[in-house]
Amino acid sequence: MSVVRYPTAISPIKNQGVQDRHTHRGMRLEADINDTNAYYRECDKALIYKKPTPVQVVHVDYPARNKAKIVEAYYKTPSTTDYNGVYRGRYIDFEAKETKNKSQFPIGIVHPHQIQHLKKVQLHGGIGFFIVRFTSYNETYLIDAPLMIQAIERTTRSSISYSWFQKNGHQIQEGYIPRLDYLRIVDQIYFKEENS
Amino acid sequence: MSVVRYPTAISPIKNQGVQDRHTHRGMRLEADINDTNAYYRECDKALIYKKPTPVQVVHVDYPARNKAKIVEAYYKTPSTTDYNGVYRGRYIDFEAKETKNKSQFPIGIVHPHQIQHLKKVQLHGGIGFFIVRFTSYNETYLIDAPLMIQAIERTTRSSISYSWFQKNGHQIQEGYIPRLDYLRIVDQIYFKEENS
């Protein structure tokens, strides 16, 4: 993992109250998924967490005995996706991305190491997918990782069209509790036989 | 997750060369497991990572455009175990602990939330275990999580005896590559039927 500039991805969310969520549309997806995962854990539906953001600690002060204060650190590029866990006995692994773009999903916001990681998830028999939100429409799609990776690797363009997601993705219903019931889609796609 | 004092658990490892590992016995287990997981990933045997240590970021400076420097942060108590991933299609989740004590494993070094988390792993059909090293003997054991949790919850004492681990644990062979081939034990315990 290399140290990178990680401009404003984290801190704005922390200071963000529930009431002004809509003014920070770009950061809502992560909060919605975290709320949903907390709900899934609470009702013992699944055990899925967001991994902590990796930080390269350079210097730690000890202003008092046994009290460690990190005074110099940098955000690192994660080597994996953001979310993983277990559901119905299966390993679950996914990455969430959102775009304000109305007609295109820019491929560049998916990191190459995330693609590599999701390929490995498939290789080892896990369930891997992307959750992609088009914030302009407030539409959120779940897309099977192998399918989306194929689209990314086959195109010569720098983006995938919104209509591709309408055709190949599965729209996730938004609600109050849970905010984003993506496991309903996971049931449909990955547990077909058990459901029927 | 609450902010805690996290005295010297992380930083010493970072500045530690390979040649002086033996002088830092207390920190070797994590390094051994990380090396082993990197080997497992390299040869496509399993996809298992240590989660980043969670950090509560309080203040970030931007000395240059797009360059974020964390100038105040604190270590947090992780809400889960340290390691998870996928192996042979199954969800894997474990915690690693080591003790210098020659006759007892102090229960206090296992956090209650880690016990709760590993119970949930079992509930959802994942494979959960502990890796425990007695550094005085340089012996490392893999213990099924439900079995060890039962021992922790049944005893009225503050520790579990070394002999309990000899009887109920499975010693992990140490080697050069991989350093700690714990998946061999996982095969024996959790994939009995497929192996025979």
XYZ file of C-alpha atoms in Angstrom:
392
model
C 0.000 0.000 0.000
C 1.387 3.382 -0.917
C 0.760 6.697 0.765
C -1.573 8.874 -1.262
C -3.297 12.189 -1.192
C -6.804 11.492 -0.040
C -8.375 14.893 -0.331
C -11.691 15.203 1.444
C -13.129 11.732 1.363
C -13.489 11.167 5.085
C -13.676 14.235 7.259
C -16.816 15.863 5.825
C -18.916 12.800 6.680
C -17.877 12.920 10.313
C -19.142 16.432 10.864
C -22.308 15.846 8.931
C -25.615 15.774 10.746
C -28.559 13.751 9.556
C -30.579 16.835 8.652
C -28.079 18.202 6.163
C -27.433 14.925 4.454
C -29.202 16.043 1.338
C -26.903 18.995 0.970
C -23.965 16.559 0.935
C -25.341 14.194 -1.625
C -21.879 13.024 -2.632
C -21.312 11.453 0.768
C -24.680 9.896 1.397
C -24.074 6.492 -0.148
C -21.464 5.473 2.423
C -23.694 6.616 5.287
C -26.668 4.723 3.819
C -24.654 1.511 3.499
C -23.239 1.851 7.012
C -26.736 2.377 8.437
C -28.018 -0.609 6.478
C -25.170 -2.850 7.668
C -25.809 -1.792 11.271
C -29.452 -2.769 10.780
C -28.496 -6.131 9.243
C -26.208 -6.839 12.207
C -28.813 -5.714 14.713
C -31.434 -8.139 13.401
C -28.843 -10.883 12.759
C -29.467 -10.879 9.031
C -25.815 -10.532 8.052
C -22.429 -9.604 9.496
C -20.983 -7.002 7.166
C -18.680 -4.107 8.077
C -16.909 -1.281 6.352
C -13.176 -1.690 6.815
C -11.417 1.162 8.587
C -9.692 3.625 6.245
C -6.016 2.650 6.286
C -3.743 5.284 7.783
C 0.054 5.385 7.669
C 1.113 6.539 11.109
C 4.412 8.433 11.028
C 4.650 9.928 14.485
C 2.931 9.272 17.814
C 3.219 11.434 20.918
C 2.609 10.273 24.472
C 1.378 13.391 26.270
C 0.457 11.185 29.226
C 1.364 7.671 30.251
C -0.550 5.109 28.172
C -2.135 7.828 26.061
C -1.116 7.697 22.435
C -1.758 10.747 20.264
C -1.058 10.406 16.566
C 0.445 13.712 15.410
C 1.546 12.823 11.892
C -0.230 10.375 9.623
C -1.428 10.069 6.028
C -4.278 8.291 4.306
C -3.202 5.246 2.318
C -4.766 3.630 -0.727
C -6.736 0.619 0.493
C -5.513 -2.635 -1.089
C -9.007 -4.092 -1.054
C -12.617 -3.042 -1.309
C -14.405 -1.155 1.453
C -16.940 -3.720 2.649
C -16.872 -7.409 3.478
C -18.502 -9.970 5.711
C -20.668 -13.053 5.795
C -24.296 -13.640 4.741
C -26.131 -16.959 4.651
C -22.805 -18.745 5.025
C -21.255 -17.007 2.027
C -18.398 -14.521 1.890
C -19.609 -11.094 0.720
C -17.300 -8.404 -0.671
C -18.197 -5.164 -2.401
C -17.176 -1.671 -3.344
C -19.491 1.372 -3.406
C -19.122 4.245 -5.852
C -21.226 7.242 -6.675
C -21.197 9.765 -9.466
C -22.940 13.047 -10.167
C -22.639 12.402 -13.881
C -26.046 11.999 -15.520
C -25.182 9.834 -18.485
C -21.870 8.140 -17.712
C -20.066 6.295 -14.925
C -16.376 7.293 -15.069
C -14.301 4.090 -14.951
C -11.395 5.952 -13.358
C -13.070 6.069 -9.954
C -12.702 2.290 -9.686
C -9.112 1.558 -8.659
C -7.224 -1.233 -10.480
C -6.459 -2.970 -7.145
C -10.188 -3.099 -6.396
C -10.798 -4.847 -9.707
C -7.974 -7.290 -8.981
C -9.347 -7.911 -5.501
C -12.887 -8.618 -6.748
C -11.496 -11.040 -9.345
C -9.822 -12.918 -6.507
C -13.064 -12.919 -4.518
C -14.706 -14.726 -7.431
C -11.764 -17.132 -7.737
C -12.133 -18.142 -4.086
C -15.878 -18.663 -4.294
C -17.025 -15.459 -2.642
C -19.811 -13.134 -3.747
C -18.479 -9.856 -5.142
C -20.368 -6.867 -6.473
C -20.428 -3.123 -6.917
C -23.002 -0.721 -5.533
C -23.189 2.293 -7.845
C -25.281 5.380 -7.223
C -26.182 7.986 -9.816
C -26.781 10.847 -7.422
C -28.534 13.025 -10.018
C -31.349 10.496 -10.244
C -30.870 9.180 -6.705
C -30.791 5.697 -8.206
C -28.604 2.982 -6.736
C -27.692 -0.208 -8.567
C -26.126 -3.480 -7.493
C -23.974 -4.975 -10.240
C -22.312 -8.381 -10.180
C -18.537 -7.787 -10.024
C -17.515 -10.160 -12.852
C -20.120 -8.539 -15.122
C -18.989 -4.990 -14.393
C -15.293 -5.901 -14.610
C -15.944 -7.420 -18.018
C -17.615 -4.189 -19.141
C -14.707 -2.125 -17.796
C -12.084 -4.288 -19.478
C -13.865 -4.584 -22.823
C -14.628 -0.955 -23.448
C -12.149 1.361 -25.109
C -13.892 4.349 -23.537
C -13.242 5.950 -20.165
C -16.779 5.476 -18.928
C -19.777 3.149 -18.905
C -23.141 4.558 -19.868
C -25.965 5.074 -17.399
C -28.169 2.943 -19.644
C -25.745 0.019 -19.237
C -26.490 0.094 -15.501
C -30.226 0.274 -16.159
C -29.899 -2.832 -18.305
C -27.286 -4.865 -16.390
C -27.668 -3.646 -12.836
C -30.390 -4.320 -10.297
C -31.863 -1.201 -8.773
C -31.841 -1.212 -4.971
C -34.979 0.087 -3.353
C -34.442 2.956 -0.920
C -36.393 2.976 2.294
C -36.331 4.162 5.838
C -35.197 1.013 7.642
C -33.086 -0.345 6.151
C -31.982 2.604 4.059
C -30.740 0.471 1.199
C -31.890 -3.126 1.297
C -29.204 -4.514 -0.992
C -29.381 -8.039 0.443
C -32.789 -8.430 -1.207
C -30.957 -8.127 -4.532
C -28.182 -10.438 -3.308
C -30.876 -13.044 -2.581
C -32.250 -12.693 -6.103
C -28.908 -12.921 -7.875
C -26.806 -15.282 -5.766
C -29.291 -17.467 -3.909
C -31.706 -18.229 -6.714
C -31.855 -21.976 -6.097
C -32.360 -21.722 -2.360
C -35.156 -19.190 -2.878
C -37.148 -21.228 -5.346
C -16.317 2.230 18.793
C -14.756 4.241 21.583
C -11.428 6.006 21.640
C -8.904 4.158 23.771
C -5.320 4.350 24.870
C -3.458 2.019 22.609
C -0.002 2.170 24.062
C 2.685 0.635 21.866
C 0.857 -1.986 19.896
C 1.526 -0.658 16.417
C 4.486 1.619 16.041
C 7.288 -0.722 17.171
C 6.482 -3.196 14.395
C 6.845 -0.530 11.748
C 10.425 0.306 12.671
C 11.412 -3.280 13.135
C 13.804 -4.925 10.705
C 13.679 -8.617 9.918
C 17.004 -9.270 11.652
C 15.869 -8.039 15.060
C 12.549 -9.814 15.053
C 13.672 -12.213 17.727
C 14.445 -9.388 20.103
C 10.838 -8.238 19.726
C 9.197 -11.551 20.343
C 5.965 -9.943 21.526
C 5.302 -8.466 18.095
C 6.247 -11.376 15.916
C 2.888 -13.120 15.695
C 1.214 -10.330 13.744
C 4.159 -10.115 11.341
C 4.142 -13.893 10.875
C 0.422 -13.920 10.076
C 0.727 -10.984 7.689
C 3.598 -12.705 5.863
C 1.603 -15.922 5.702
C -1.500 -14.165 4.345
C 0.609 -12.415 1.694
C 1.944 -15.840 0.683
C -1.575 -17.328 0.568
C -2.731 -14.472 -1.660
C 0.350 -14.707 -3.869
C -0.249 -18.381 -4.629
C -4.057 -17.961 -4.772
C -4.632 -20.256 -1.826
C -6.833 -17.811 0.088
C -7.799 -14.147 0.209
C -7.297 -13.058 3.809
C -6.260 -9.618 5.062
C -5.616 -7.916 8.354
C -8.045 -5.044 8.726
C -6.492 -1.600 9.111
C -6.247 -0.385 12.705
C -9.167 1.994 13.170
C -8.133 5.563 13.805
C -10.335 8.435 14.948
C -9.196 11.400 12.915
C -9.739 14.688 14.760
C -7.846 17.192 12.657
C -6.446 17.228 9.131
C -4.156 19.875 7.673
C -3.758 20.634 4.001
C -0.180 21.899 3.679
C -0.527 21.673 -0.099
C -3.454 21.353 -2.462
C -4.827 17.799 -2.465
C -2.372 16.742 0.236
C -4.028 15.718 3.477
C -1.881 15.488 6.601
C -3.529 14.062 9.698
C -2.220 16.057 12.668
C -4.457 14.797 15.449
C -5.856 11.299 15.690
C -6.311 8.512 18.221
C -6.413 4.741 18.057
C -9.883 3.269 18.483
C -10.960 -0.102 19.802
C -11.780 -2.272 16.803
C -15.388 -3.531 16.857
C -14.405 -6.762 15.182
C -11.507 -9.177 14.954
C -8.300 -8.354 13.130
C -8.413 -10.788 10.227
C -11.015 -11.925 7.742
C -11.406 -13.180 4.207
C -12.408 -16.124 2.059
C -10.954 -19.624 1.724
C -12.365 -22.504 -0.302
C -15.633 -20.577 -0.620
C -16.024 -20.131 3.135
C -15.907 -16.944 5.187
C -12.874 -16.945 7.529
C -12.585 -14.722 10.598
C -10.046 -14.836 13.401
C -8.252 -13.002 16.150
C -4.584 -13.457 17.094
C -3.261 -13.120 20.634
C 0.064 -13.817 22.254
C 1.232 -14.063 25.819
C 4.603 -14.283 27.544
C 2.988 -16.160 30.409
C 4.329 -19.709 30.717
C 1.388 -21.446 32.336
C -1.695 -19.301 31.717
C -3.470 -17.392 28.964
C -4.977 -14.233 30.515
C -8.611 -13.994 29.371
C -8.534 -10.205 29.719
C -6.559 -9.767 26.500
C -9.591 -10.999 24.535
C -12.040 -8.112 24.229
C -15.749 -8.782 24.878
C -16.677 -7.338 21.457
C -14.324 -9.833 19.812
C -16.143 -12.667 21.554
C -19.499 -11.258 20.466
C -18.250 -10.859 16.910
C -16.979 -14.442 16.704
C -20.299 -15.725 18.029
C -22.017 -13.877 15.169
C -19.552 -15.373 12.683
C -20.670 -18.814 13.798
C -24.343 -17.789 13.642
C -23.961 -16.724 10.009
C -22.145 -19.885 8.953
C -18.609 -18.542 8.859
C -15.456 -20.176 10.204
C -14.132 -18.429 13.308
C -11.075 -19.207 15.399
C -8.305 -17.846 17.578
C -4.590 -18.063 16.939
C -2.798 -18.030 20.298
C 0.966 -17.967 20.745
C 2.807 -18.773 23.944
C 5.953 -16.810 23.206
C 7.985 -18.466 25.993
C 7.701 -21.794 24.213
C 7.340 -20.271 20.742
C 4.278 -22.462 20.318
C 1.270 -21.277 18.309
C -2.167 -22.863 18.508
C -5.305 -22.580 16.416
C -8.447 -22.953 18.530
C -12.009 -23.139 17.238
C -13.800 -19.960 18.369
C -16.925 -21.612 19.854
C -14.708 -23.979 21.868
C -12.516 -21.227 23.277
C -15.479 -18.931 23.961
C -17.121 -21.758 25.891
C -13.963 -22.166 27.992
C -13.795 -18.403 28.617
C -17.442 -18.200 29.639
C -17.444 -21.308 31.818
C -14.398 -20.586 33.912
C -14.567 -18.515 37.070
C -10.871 -17.774 36.783
C -9.179 -14.935 34.919
C -7.094 -17.221 32.759
C -7.055 -20.476 30.813
C -4.197 -22.880 31.437
C -1.471 -23.576 28.907
C -2.331 -27.272 29.181
C -5.912 -26.518 28.013
C -4.437 -25.213 24.743
C -2.212 -28.268 24.419
C -5.299 -30.435 24.767
C -7.934 -28.419 22.863
C -5.865 -26.423 20.399
C -4.091 -27.529 17.252
C -0.452 -26.545 17.135
C 0.507 -24.684 13.963
C 3.812 -25.698 12.447
C 6.247 -22.850 11.958
C 8.264 -22.755 8.772
C 10.069 -20.465 6.418
C 7.449 -20.086 3.652
C 4.773 -19.792 4.775
C 5.814 -18.715 8.261
C 2.695 -20.098 9.928
C 0.705 -22.487 7.778
C -2.564 -22.174 9.694
C -4.759 -23.143 6.739
C -3.417 -26.680 7.034
C -5.141 -26.803 10.425
C -8.253 -25.116 9.002
C -8.418 -27.921 6.417
C -8.222 -30.541 9.178
C -10.872 -28.983 11.400
C -13.389 -27.379 9.031
C -13.037 -29.301 5.761
C -12.865 -32.839 7.120
C -15.451 -34.265 4.737
C -14.000 -32.726 1.607
C -10.533 -33.981 2.552
C -11.471 -37.597 3.075
